[in-house]
GROMACS .gro file of C-alpha atoms in nm:
model
   86
    1MET     CA    1   0.042   0.393   2.032
    2LYS     CA    2   0.311   0.550   1.819
    3GLU     CA    3   0.279   0.924   1.803
    4ILE     CA    4   0.503   0.947   1.498
    5LEU     CA    5   0.504   0.705   1.207
    6TYR     CA    6   0.795   0.748   0.971
    7LEU     CA    7   0.709   0.669   0.612
    8GLU     CA    8   0.996   0.467   0.474
    9THR     CA    9   0.881   0.366   0.128
   10LEU     CA   10   0.728   0.528  -0.177
   11GLU     CA   11   0.434   0.284  -0.146
   12GLN     CA   12   0.358   0.417   0.204
   13ILE     CA   13   0.361   0.774   0.077
   14LYS     CA   14   0.130   0.680  -0.211
   15ALA     CA   15  -0.100   0.496   0.032
   16ILE     CA   16  -0.162   0.801   0.249
   17SER     CA   17  -0.189   1.046  -0.041
   18HIS     CA   18  -0.546   0.937  -0.123
   19PRO     CA   19  -0.808   1.175   0.026
   20HIS     CA   20  -1.019   0.891   0.173
   21ARG     CA   21  -0.715   0.740   0.345
   22LEU     CA   22  -0.616   1.075   0.491
   23ALA     CA   23  -0.971   1.111   0.625
   24ILE     CA   24  -0.945   0.765   0.782
   25LEU     CA   25  -0.616   0.856   0.950
   26LYS     CA   26  -0.771   1.178   1.081
   27THR     CA   27  -1.053   0.968   1.229
   28PHE     CA   28  -0.795   0.769   1.425
   29ALA     CA   29  -0.631   1.093   1.538
   30HIS     CA   30  -0.965   1.217   1.674
   31ASN     CA   31  -1.018   0.889   1.862
   32LYS     CA   32  -0.677   0.861   2.031
   33ASP     CA   33  -0.590   0.525   2.184
   34LYS     CA   34  -0.925   0.380   2.078
   35PRO     CA   35  -0.945   0.095   1.825
   36LEU     CA   36  -1.214   0.148   1.563
   37THR     CA   37  -1.422  -0.085   1.348
   38VAL     CA   38  -1.502  -0.040   0.981
   39LYS     CA   39  -1.857   0.049   1.085
   40MET     CA   40  -1.745   0.316   1.331
   41ILE     CA   41  -1.522   0.479   1.069
   42SER     CA   42  -1.785   0.459   0.794
   43ASP     CA   43  -2.046   0.619   1.024
   44GLU     CA   44  -1.811   0.902   1.118
   45LEU     CA   45  -1.708   0.970   0.757
   46LYS     CA   46  -2.057   0.905   0.615
   47GLU     CA   47  -1.916   0.654   0.364
   48THR     CA   48  -2.010   0.297   0.282
   49PRO     CA   49  -1.837   0.025   0.487
   50SER     CA   50  -1.712  -0.144   0.169
   51LYS     CA   51  -1.531   0.173   0.057
   52ILE     CA   52  -1.375   0.217   0.403
   53HIS     CA   53  -1.273  -0.150   0.415
   54TYR     CA   54  -1.094  -0.119   0.080
   55HIS     CA   55  -0.894   0.182   0.194
   56LEU     CA   56  -0.815   0.026   0.532
   57LYS     CA   57  -0.674  -0.279   0.354
   58GLU     CA   58  -0.444  -0.053   0.153
   59LEU     CA   59  -0.323   0.120   0.469
   60MET     CA   60  -0.265  -0.216   0.641
   61LYS     CA   61  -0.082  -0.356   0.339
   62ASN     CA   62   0.165  -0.070   0.376
   63ASP     CA   63   0.208  -0.113   0.755
   64ILE     CA   64   0.035   0.212   0.841
   65LEU     CA   65  -0.252   0.045   1.031
   66GLU     CA   66  -0.283  -0.296   1.194
   67ILE     CA   67  -0.552  -0.526   1.329
   68VAL     CA   68  -0.554  -0.531   1.706
   69ASP     CA   69  -0.868  -0.729   1.796
   70THR     CA   70  -1.171  -0.921   1.672
   71ARG     CA   71  -1.494  -0.972   1.863
   72GLU     CA   72  -1.793  -1.202   1.845
   73ILE     CA   73  -2.128  -1.045   1.928
   74ASN     CA   74  -2.439  -1.266   1.944
   75GLY     CA   75  -2.273  -1.532   1.732
   76ILE     CA   76  -2.163  -1.285   1.465
   77ILE     CA   77  -1.796  -1.200   1.427
   78GLU     CA   78  -1.756  -0.825   1.435
   79ASN     CA   79  -1.538  -0.666   1.169
   80PHE     CA   80  -1.172  -0.628   1.248
   81ILE     CA   81  -1.060  -0.352   1.480
   82TYR     CA   82  -0.795  -0.122   1.332
   83GLN     CA   83  -0.554   0.106   1.512
   84LEU     CA   84  -0.229   0.284   1.439
   85PRO     CA   85   0.063   0.049   1.506
   86LYS     CA   86   0.198   0.032   1.858
   0.00000   0.00000   0.00000
């Protein structure tokens, strides 16, 4: 995992300036080297999964987070796993 992510565009700076997105990034910092699901993040932040999913998409669109895995559990595909880029 990268320890330092250099923000190279104005869009990236705007993407992390939102309070919910900063909280999401802090959640990843507290769970070092561990991919997280939308559900895990929403439980930790006490927010709805749909709100977290929206903000994760914005962070991914700006190459701040990436999808690293998907899983199927009992025939149901688990939400994407997100982690800071490697």
